[in-house]
CSV table of C-alpha atoms and ligand atoms in Angstrom, one decimal:
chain,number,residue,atom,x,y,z
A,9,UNK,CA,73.6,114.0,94.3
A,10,UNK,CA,72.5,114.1,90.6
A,11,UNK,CA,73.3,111.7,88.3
A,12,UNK,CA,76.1,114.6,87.0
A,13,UNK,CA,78.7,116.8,88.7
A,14,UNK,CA,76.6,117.7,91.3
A,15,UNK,CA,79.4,117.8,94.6
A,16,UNK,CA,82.0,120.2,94.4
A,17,UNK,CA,84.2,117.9,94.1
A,18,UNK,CA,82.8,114.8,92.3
A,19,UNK,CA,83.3,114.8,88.4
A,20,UNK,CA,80.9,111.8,87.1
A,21,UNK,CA,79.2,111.1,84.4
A,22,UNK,CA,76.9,108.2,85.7
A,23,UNK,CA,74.6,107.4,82.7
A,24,UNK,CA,78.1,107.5,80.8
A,25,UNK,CA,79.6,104.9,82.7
A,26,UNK,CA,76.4,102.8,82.8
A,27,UNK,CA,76.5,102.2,79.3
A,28,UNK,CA,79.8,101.7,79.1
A,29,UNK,CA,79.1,98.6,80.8
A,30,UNK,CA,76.9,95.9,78.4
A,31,UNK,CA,75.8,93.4,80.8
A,32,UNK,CA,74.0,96.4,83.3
A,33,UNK,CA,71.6,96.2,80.1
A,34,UNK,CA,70.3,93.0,81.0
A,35,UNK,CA,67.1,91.7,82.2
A,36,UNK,CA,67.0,89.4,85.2
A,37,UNK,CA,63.5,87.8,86.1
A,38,UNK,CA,61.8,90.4,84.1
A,39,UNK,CA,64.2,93.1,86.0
A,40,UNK,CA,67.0,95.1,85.0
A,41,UNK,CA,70.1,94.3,86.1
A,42,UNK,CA,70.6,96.2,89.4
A,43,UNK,CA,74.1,94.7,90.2
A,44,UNK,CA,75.3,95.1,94.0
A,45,UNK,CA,78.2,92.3,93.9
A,46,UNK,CA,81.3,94.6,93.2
A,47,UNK,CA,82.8,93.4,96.3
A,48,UNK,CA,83.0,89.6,94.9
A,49,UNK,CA,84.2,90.9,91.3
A,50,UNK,CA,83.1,93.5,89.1
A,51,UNK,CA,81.7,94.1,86.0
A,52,UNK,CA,83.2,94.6,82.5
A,53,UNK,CA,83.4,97.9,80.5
A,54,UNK,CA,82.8,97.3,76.8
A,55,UNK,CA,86.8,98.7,76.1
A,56,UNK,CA,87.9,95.9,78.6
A,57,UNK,CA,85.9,93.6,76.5
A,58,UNK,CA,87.1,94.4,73.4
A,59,UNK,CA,90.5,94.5,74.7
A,60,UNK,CA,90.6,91.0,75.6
A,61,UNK,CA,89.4,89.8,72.0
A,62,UNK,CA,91.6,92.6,70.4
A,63,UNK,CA,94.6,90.7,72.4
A,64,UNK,CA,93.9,87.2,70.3
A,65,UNK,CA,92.8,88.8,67.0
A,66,UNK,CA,96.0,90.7,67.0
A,67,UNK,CA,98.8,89.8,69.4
A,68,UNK,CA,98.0,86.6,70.6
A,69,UNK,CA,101.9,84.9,71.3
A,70,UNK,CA,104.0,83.9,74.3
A,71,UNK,CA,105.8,86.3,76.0
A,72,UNK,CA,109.7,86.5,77.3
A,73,UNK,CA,111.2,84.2,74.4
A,74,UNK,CA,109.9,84.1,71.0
A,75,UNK,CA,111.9,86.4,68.5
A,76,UNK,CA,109.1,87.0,65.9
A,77,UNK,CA,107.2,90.4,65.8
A,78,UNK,CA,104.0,88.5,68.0
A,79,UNK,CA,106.0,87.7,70.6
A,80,UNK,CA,107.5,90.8,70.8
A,81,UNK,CA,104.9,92.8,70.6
A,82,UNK,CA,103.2,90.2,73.4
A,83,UNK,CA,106.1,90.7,75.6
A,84,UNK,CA,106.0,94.8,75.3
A,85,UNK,CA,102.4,94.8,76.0
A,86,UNK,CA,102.7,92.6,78.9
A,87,UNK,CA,105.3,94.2,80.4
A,88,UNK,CA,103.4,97.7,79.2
A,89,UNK,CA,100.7,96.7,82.1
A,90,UNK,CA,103.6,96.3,84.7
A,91,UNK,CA,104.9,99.5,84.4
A,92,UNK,CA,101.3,100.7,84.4
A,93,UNK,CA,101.1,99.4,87.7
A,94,UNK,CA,104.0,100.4,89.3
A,95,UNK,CA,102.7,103.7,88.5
A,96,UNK,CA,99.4,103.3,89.6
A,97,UNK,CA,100.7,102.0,93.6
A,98,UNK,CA,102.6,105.0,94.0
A,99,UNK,CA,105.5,105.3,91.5
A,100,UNK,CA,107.5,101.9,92.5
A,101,UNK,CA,110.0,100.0,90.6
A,102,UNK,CA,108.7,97.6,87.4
A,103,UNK,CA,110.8,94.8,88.9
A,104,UNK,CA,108.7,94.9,92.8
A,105,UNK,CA,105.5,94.3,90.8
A,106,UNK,CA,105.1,90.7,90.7
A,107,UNK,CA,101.9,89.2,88.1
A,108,UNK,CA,100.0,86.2,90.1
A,109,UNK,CA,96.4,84.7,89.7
A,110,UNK,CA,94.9,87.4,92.5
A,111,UNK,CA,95.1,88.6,95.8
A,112,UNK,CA,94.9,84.7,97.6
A,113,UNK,CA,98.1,83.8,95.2
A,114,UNK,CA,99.9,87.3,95.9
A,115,UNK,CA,99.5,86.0,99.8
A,116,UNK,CA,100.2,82.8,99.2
A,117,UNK,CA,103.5,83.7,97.8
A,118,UNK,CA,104.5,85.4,100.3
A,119,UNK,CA,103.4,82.9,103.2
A,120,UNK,CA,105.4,80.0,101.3
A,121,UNK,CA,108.8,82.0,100.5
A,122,UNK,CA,109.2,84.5,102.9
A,123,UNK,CA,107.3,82.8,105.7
A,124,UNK,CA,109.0,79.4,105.2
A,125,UNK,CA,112.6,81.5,105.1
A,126,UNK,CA,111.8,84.1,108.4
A,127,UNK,CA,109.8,82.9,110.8
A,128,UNK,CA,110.8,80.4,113.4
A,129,UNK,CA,109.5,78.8,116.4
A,130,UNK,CA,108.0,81.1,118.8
A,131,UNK,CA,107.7,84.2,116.3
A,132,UNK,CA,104.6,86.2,116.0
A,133,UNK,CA,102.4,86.8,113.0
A,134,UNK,CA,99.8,89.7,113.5
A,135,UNK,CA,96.5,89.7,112.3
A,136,UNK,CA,93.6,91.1,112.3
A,137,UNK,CA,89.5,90.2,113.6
A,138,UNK,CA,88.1,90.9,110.2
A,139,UNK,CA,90.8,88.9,107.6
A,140,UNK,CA,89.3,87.5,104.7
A,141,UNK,CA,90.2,84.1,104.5
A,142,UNK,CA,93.0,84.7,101.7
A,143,UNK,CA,94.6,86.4,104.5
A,144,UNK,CA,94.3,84.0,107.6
A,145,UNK,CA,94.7,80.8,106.3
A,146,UNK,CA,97.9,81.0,104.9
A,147,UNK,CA,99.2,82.5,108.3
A,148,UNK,CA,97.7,80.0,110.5
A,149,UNK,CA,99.0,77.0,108.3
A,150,UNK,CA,103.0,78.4,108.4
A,151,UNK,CA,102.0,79.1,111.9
A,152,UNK,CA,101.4,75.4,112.6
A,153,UNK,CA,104.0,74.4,110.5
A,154,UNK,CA,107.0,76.6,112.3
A,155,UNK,CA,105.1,76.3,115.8
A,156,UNK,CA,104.5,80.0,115.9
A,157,UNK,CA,102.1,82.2,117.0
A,158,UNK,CA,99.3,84.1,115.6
A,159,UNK,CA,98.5,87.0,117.4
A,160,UNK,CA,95.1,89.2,116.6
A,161,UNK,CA,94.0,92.9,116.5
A,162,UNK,CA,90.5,92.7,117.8
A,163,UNK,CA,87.2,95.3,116.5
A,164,UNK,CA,85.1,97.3,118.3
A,165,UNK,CA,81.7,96.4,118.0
A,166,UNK,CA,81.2,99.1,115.5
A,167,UNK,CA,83.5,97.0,113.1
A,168,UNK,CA,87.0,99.1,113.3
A,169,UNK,CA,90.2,98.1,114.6
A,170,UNK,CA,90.6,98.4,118.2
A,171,UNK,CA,93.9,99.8,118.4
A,172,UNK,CA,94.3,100.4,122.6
A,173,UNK,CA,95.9,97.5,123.3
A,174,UNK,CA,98.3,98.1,120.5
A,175,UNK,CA,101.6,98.1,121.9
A,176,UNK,CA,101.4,94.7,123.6
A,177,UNK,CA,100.4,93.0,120.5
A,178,UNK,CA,102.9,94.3,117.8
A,179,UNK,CA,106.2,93.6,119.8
A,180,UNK,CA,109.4,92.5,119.4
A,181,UNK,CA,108.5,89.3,119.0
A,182,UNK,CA,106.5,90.2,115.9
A,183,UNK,CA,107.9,89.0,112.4
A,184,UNK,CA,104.8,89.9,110.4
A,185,UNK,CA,101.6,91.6,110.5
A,186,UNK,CA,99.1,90.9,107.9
A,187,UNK,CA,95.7,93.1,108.1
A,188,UNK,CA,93.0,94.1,105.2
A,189,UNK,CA,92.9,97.6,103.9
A,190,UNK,CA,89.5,97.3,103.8
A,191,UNK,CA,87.4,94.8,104.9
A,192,UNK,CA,84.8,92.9,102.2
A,193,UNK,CA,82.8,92.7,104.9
A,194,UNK,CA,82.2,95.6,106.8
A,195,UNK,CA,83.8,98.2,104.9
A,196,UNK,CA,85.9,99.8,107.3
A,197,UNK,CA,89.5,101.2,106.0
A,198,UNK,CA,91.9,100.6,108.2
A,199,UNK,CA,94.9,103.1,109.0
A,200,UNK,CA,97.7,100.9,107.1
A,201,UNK,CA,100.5,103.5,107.2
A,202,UNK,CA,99.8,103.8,111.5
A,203,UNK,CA,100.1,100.5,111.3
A,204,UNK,CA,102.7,100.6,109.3
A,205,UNK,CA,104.7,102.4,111.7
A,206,UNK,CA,104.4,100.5,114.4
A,207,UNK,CA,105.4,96.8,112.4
A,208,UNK,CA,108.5,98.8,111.9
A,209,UNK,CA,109.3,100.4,115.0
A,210,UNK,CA,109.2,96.9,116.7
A,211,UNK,CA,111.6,95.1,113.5
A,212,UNK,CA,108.4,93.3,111.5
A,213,UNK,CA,107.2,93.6,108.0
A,214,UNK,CA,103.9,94.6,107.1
A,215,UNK,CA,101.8,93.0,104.5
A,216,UNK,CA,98.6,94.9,103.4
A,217,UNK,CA,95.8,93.1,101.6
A,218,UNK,CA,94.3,95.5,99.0
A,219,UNK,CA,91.7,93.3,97.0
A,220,UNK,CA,89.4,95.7,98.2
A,221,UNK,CA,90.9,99.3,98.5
A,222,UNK,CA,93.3,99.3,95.2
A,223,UNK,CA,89.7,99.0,93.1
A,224,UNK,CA,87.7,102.2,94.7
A,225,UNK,CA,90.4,104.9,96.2
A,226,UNK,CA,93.8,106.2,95.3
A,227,UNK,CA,96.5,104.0,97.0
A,228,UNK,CA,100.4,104.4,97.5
A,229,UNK,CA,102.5,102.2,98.7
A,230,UNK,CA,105.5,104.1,99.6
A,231,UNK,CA,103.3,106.3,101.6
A,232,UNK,CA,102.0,103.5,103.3
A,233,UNK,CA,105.2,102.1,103.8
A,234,UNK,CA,104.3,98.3,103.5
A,235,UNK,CA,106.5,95.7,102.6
A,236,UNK,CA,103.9,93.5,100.4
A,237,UNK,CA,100.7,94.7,98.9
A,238,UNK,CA,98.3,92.1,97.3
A,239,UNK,CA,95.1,93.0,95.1
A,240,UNK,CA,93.1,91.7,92.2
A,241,UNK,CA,92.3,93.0,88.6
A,242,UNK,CA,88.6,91.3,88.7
A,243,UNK,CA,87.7,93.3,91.3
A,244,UNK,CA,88.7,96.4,89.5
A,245,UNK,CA,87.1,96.4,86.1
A,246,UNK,CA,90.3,93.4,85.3
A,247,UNK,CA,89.9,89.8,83.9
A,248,UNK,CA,89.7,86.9,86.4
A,249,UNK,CA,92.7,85.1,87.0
A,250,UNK,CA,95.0,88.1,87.1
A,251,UNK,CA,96.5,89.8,90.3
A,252,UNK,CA,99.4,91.5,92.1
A,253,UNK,CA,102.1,91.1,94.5
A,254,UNK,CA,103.7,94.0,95.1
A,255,UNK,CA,107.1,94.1,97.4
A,256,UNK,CA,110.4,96.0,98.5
A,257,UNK,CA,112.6,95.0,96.1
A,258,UNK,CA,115.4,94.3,98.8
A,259,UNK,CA,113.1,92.1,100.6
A,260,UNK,CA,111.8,90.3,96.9
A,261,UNK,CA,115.4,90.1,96.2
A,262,UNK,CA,116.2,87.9,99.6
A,263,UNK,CA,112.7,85.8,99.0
A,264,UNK,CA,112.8,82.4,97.5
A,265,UNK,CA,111.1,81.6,94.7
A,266,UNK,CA,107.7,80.1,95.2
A,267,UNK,CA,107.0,78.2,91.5
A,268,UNK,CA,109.6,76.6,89.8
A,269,UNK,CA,110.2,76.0,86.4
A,270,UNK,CA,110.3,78.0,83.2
A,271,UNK,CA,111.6,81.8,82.6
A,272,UNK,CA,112.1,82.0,87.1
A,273,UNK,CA,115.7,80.7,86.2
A,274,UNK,CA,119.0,82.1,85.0
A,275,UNK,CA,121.0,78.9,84.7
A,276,UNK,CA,119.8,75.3,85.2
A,277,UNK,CA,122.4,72.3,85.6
A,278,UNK,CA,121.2,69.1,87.2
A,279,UNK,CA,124.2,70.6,90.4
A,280,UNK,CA,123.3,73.9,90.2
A,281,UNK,CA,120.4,76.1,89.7
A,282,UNK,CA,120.6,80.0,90.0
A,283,UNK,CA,117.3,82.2,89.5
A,284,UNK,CA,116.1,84.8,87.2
A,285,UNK,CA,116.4,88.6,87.7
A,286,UNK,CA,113.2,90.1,89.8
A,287,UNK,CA,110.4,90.5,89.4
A,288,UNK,CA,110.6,86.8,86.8
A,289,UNK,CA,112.3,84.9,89.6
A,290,UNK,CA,108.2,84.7,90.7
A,291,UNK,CA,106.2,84.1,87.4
A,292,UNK,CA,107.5,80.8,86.6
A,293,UNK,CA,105.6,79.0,83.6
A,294,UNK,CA,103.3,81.0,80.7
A,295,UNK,CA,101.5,83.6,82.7
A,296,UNK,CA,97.7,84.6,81.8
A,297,UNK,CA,99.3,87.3,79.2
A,298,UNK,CA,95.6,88.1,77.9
A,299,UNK,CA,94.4,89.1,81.5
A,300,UNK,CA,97.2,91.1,82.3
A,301,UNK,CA,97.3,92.8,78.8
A,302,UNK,CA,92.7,93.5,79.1
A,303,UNK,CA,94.2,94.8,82.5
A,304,UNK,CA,96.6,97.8,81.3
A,305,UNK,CA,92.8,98.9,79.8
A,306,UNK,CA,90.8,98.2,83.0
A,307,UNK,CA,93.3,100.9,84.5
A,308,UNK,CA,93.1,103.1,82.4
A,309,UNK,CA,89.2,103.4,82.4
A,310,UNK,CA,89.6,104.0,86.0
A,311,UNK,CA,92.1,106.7,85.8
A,312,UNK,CA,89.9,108.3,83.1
A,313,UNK,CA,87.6,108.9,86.1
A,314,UNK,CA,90.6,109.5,88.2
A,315,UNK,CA,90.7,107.5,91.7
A,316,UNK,CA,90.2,110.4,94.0
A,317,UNK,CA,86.8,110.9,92.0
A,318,UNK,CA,85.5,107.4,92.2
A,319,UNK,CA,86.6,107.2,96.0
A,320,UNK,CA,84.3,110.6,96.7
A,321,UNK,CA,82.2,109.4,94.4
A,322,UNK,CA,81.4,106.3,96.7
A,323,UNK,CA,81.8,107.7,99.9
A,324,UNK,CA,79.0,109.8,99.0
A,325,UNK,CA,76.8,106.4,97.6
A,326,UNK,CA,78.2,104.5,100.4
A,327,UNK,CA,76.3,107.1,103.1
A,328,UNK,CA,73.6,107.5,100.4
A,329,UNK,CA,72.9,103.7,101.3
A,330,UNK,CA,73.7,103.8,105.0
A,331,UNK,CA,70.9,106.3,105.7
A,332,UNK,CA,68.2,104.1,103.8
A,333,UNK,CA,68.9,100.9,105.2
A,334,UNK,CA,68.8,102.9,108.8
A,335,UNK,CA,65.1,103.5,107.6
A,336,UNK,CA,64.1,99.8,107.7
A,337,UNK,CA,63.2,98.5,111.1
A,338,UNK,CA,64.6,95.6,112.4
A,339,UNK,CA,67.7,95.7,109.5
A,340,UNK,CA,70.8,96.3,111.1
A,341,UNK,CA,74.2,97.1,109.5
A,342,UNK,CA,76.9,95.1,110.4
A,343,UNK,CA,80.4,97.4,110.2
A,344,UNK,CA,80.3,101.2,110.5
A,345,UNK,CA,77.4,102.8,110.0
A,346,UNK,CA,79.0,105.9,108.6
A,347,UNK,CA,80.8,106.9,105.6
A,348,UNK,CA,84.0,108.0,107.3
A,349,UNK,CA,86.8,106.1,106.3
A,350,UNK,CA,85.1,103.1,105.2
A,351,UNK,CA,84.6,101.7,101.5
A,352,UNK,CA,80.9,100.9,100.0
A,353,UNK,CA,81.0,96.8,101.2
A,354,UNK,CA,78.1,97.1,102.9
A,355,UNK,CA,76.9,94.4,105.2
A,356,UNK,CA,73.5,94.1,107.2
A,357,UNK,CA,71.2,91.8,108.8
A,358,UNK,CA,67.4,91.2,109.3
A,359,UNK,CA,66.6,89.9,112.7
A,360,UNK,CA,63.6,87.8,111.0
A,361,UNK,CA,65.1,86.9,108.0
A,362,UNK,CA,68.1,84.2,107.2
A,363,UNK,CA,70.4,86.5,104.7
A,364,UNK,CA,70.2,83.5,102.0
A,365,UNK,CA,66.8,84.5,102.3
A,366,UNK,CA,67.2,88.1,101.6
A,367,UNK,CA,69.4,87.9,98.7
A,368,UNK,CA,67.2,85.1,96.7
A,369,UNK,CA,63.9,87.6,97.4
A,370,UNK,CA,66.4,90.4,95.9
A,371,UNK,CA,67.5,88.1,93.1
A,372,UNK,CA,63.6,87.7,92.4
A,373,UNK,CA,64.2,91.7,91.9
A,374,UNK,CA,67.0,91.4,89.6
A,375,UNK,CA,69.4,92.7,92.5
A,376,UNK,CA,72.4,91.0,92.8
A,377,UNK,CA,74.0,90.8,96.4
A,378,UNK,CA,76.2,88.6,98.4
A,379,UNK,CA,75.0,86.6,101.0
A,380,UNK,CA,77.0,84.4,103.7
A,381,UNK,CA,80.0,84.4,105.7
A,382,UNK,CA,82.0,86.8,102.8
A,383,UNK,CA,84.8,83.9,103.3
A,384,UNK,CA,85.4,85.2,107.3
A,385,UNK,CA,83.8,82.9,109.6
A,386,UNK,CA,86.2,83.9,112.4
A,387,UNK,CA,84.5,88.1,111.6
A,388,UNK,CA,81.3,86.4,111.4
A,389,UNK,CA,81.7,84.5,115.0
A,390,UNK,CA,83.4,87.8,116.7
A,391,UNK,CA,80.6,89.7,115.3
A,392,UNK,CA,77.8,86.5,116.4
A,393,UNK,CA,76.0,85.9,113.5
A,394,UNK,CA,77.0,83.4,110.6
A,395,UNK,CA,76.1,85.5,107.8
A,396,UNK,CA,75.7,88.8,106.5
A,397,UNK,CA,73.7,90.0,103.5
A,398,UNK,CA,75.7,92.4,101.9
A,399,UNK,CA,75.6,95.5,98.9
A,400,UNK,CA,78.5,96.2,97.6
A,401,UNK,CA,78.8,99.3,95.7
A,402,UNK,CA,81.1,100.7,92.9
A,403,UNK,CA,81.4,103.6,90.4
A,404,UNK,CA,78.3,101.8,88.1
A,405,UNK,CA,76.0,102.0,91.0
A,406,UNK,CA,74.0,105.3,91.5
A,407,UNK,CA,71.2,106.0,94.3
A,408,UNK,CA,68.3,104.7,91.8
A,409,UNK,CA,70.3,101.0,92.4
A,410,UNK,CA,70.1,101.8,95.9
A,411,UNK,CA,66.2,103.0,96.0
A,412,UNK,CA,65.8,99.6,94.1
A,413,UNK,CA,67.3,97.9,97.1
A,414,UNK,CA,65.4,99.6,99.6
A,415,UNK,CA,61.7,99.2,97.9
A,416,UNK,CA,62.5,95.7,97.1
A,417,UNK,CA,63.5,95.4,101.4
A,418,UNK,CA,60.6,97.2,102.4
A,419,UNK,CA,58.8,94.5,99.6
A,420,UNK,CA,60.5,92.2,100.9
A,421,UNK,CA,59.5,92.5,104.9
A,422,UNK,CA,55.6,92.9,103.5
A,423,UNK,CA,56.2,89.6,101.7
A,424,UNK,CA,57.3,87.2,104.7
A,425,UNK,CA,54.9,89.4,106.8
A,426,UNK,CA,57.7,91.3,108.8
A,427,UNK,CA,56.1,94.7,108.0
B,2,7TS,N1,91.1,89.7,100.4
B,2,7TS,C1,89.9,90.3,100.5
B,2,7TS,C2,89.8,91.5,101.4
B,2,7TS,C3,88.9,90.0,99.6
B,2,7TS,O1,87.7,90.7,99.7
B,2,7TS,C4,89.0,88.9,98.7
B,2,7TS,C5,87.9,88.4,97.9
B,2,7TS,C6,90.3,88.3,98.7
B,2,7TS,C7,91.3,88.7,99.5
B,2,7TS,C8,90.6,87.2,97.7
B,2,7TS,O2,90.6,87.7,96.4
B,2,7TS,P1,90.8,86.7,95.2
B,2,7TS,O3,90.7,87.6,94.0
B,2,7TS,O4,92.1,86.0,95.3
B,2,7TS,O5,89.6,85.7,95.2
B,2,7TS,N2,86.6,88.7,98.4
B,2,7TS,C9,85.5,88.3,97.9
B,2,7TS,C10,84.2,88.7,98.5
B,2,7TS,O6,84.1,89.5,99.4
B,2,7TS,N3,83.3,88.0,97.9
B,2,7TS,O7,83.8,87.2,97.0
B,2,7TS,C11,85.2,87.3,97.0
């Protein structure tokens, strides 16, 4: 693959999109910048950027109350990235996109108002073997709260979701099952709408957490057919601080609210309370209107390459990678090691070498990775290590990033004298 329109299918314009991004021009221990981290939160595109100051030179107001031109023109940009959204899950209704501070609040929300509301003593909650934290922790707290029970999908030792069992773990006893699109870990996409299927056969809702498929791959919720989708804008070109909740409006509209005060009401009385129309019955209080507004632009870069692109785009990178870290003895790689229907989080191991090691040698390369237990120690036990290095890859990355990686591996080995 060439730096441009090379596969059939693939349309990008890699040096483009390089510079588009300021800080991949920097120098890091006398390196440049070779930035394999996309999977924690990604970089910045200069439009983003400018967005975000454009916002306060220009617009800066609250939103939903304030009758002077700023505030209007706050509120209609605001609500200009909603509507952006709803379109880019699949075509869903403004009022089931629900603004939070990212993927661990989106869950959150849902573990404290639904969860508190529908499940009792005795109910199941489905998970899954590879959950990020964000989506275990909040289960296995309500679980202990309502004395029910959490019930888990296990992996193959190839890293996917070992479906055989299937039928006796998704019953009818099931209120909720909870499981990553794709896991920050090892990469592996997992077949949500199958899934899907089955919560619903047997009565429960589904809840799909997307912080790290809604960044790299074209996703639709109504084709999915979850109830609750949850993902980040920083992992997708977005501001920190900024994510999403989507849900089925006649499920949102049964949910209690989860903060309370400002703009989430309709009528307050010190007897009586009643709540605001979906989807501000959930943003109580002054949301973070600059991050969703630099988001609308974050969106739009990525569309500008177009989603089925940057997903092909990856896959490619993502087996690209696979192959040469294959060609290093004694590296292993932890998750699928194949590009078929897995995502460019791409973990691995050295059998001599501690992975804290590995990524401060690559740092001393300018290469940014992620090293440790990628916020699933329960993955990291079922898979019997307590850390991972890992590369994460996204539409910035090209295979000179990744030859980088490998010479500074192979360097690496020579150094501690694991040749
Ligand atoms: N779910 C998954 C699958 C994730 O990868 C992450 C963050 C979260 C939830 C939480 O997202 P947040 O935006 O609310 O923090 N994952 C990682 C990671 O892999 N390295 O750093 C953060």
């Amino acid at each position: 693959m060439n730096s441009k329109t090379t596969e059939k299918d693939i349309v990008i314009d890699i040096q483009k999109i390089k510079n588009d991004f300021p800080i991949l021009k920097r120098q890091i221990r006398d390196n440049k910048l070779v930035y394999l981290d996309s999977g924690a939160s990604t970089q910045k595109p200069i439009e983003v950027i400018n967005a975000h100051t454009e916002y306060f030179n220009q617009i800066n107001s609250n939103i939903h109350r304030g009758l002077h031109t700023l505030a209007e023109e706050a509120t209609n940009a605001y609500e200009k990235t909603r509507t952006h959204i709803a379109k880019f899950i699949g075509g869903v209704k403004t009022c089931e996109v629900i603004f939070t501070s990212g993927t661990t609040e989106s869950i959150n929300m849902v573990a404290y108002t639904w969860g508190e509301a529908n499940i009792s003593e005795g109910d199941e909650i489905v998970l899954t073997d590879m959950e990020h934290h964000a989506n275990l922790v909040p289960w296995v707290m309500l679980a202990k709260r309502k004395n029910a029970i959490i019930k888990r999908i296990p992996i193959t030792d190839d890293g996917r979701l070992d479906l055989d069992d299937i039928d006796s773990i998704i019953t009818e006893k099931t209120k909720l099952v909870a499981v990553t699109h794709m896991s920050n870990v090892l990469g592996t996409l997992n077949p949500i709408k199958q899934l899907a299927e089955i919560a619903h056969k047997n009565g429960a809702l589904i809840l799909a957490d997307g912080a790290q498929s809604a960044p790299h791959m074209p996703v639709d919720v109504l084709d999915m057919d979850v109830d609750f989708f949850a993902f980040s804008a920083h992992k997708m070109l977005g501001p920190t601080g900024v994510g999403v909740l989507y849900g089925k409006e006649n499920i949102l509209e049964k949910m209690p609210p989860f903060n309370m005060g400002g703009e989430m009401i309709s009528e307050v009385s010190f007897d009586r309370i009643t709540w605001a129309e979906l989807p501000h019955k959930f943003e109580a209080g002054t949301p973070n209107i600059a991050g969703v507004v630099t988001f609308d632009t974050a969106l739009t870069y990525l569309e500008n390459i177009g989603m089925e692109n940057i997903h092909a785009y990856e896959t490619k990178l993502t087996a690209y990678t696979i192959d040469k870290l294959l060609q290093i003895d004694g590296l292993k790689i932890q998750g699928p090691n194949n590009s078929i229907n897995r995502g460019g989080a791409i973990s691995f191991t050295d059998k001599n070498l501690h992975p804290h090691d590995i990524s401060t040698f690559l740092d001393s390369k300018g290469i940014a990775i992620r090293a440790g237990h990628h916020c699933a120690q329960t993955l990291m036990k079922r898979m019997g290590t307590i850390a991972t290095a890992r590369a994460s890859l996204y539409i910035y990355n090209d295979e000179a990033d990744i030859d980088a990686l490998y010479d500074a591996l192979i360097a690496m080995r020579k150094y501690f004298g694991h040749e």
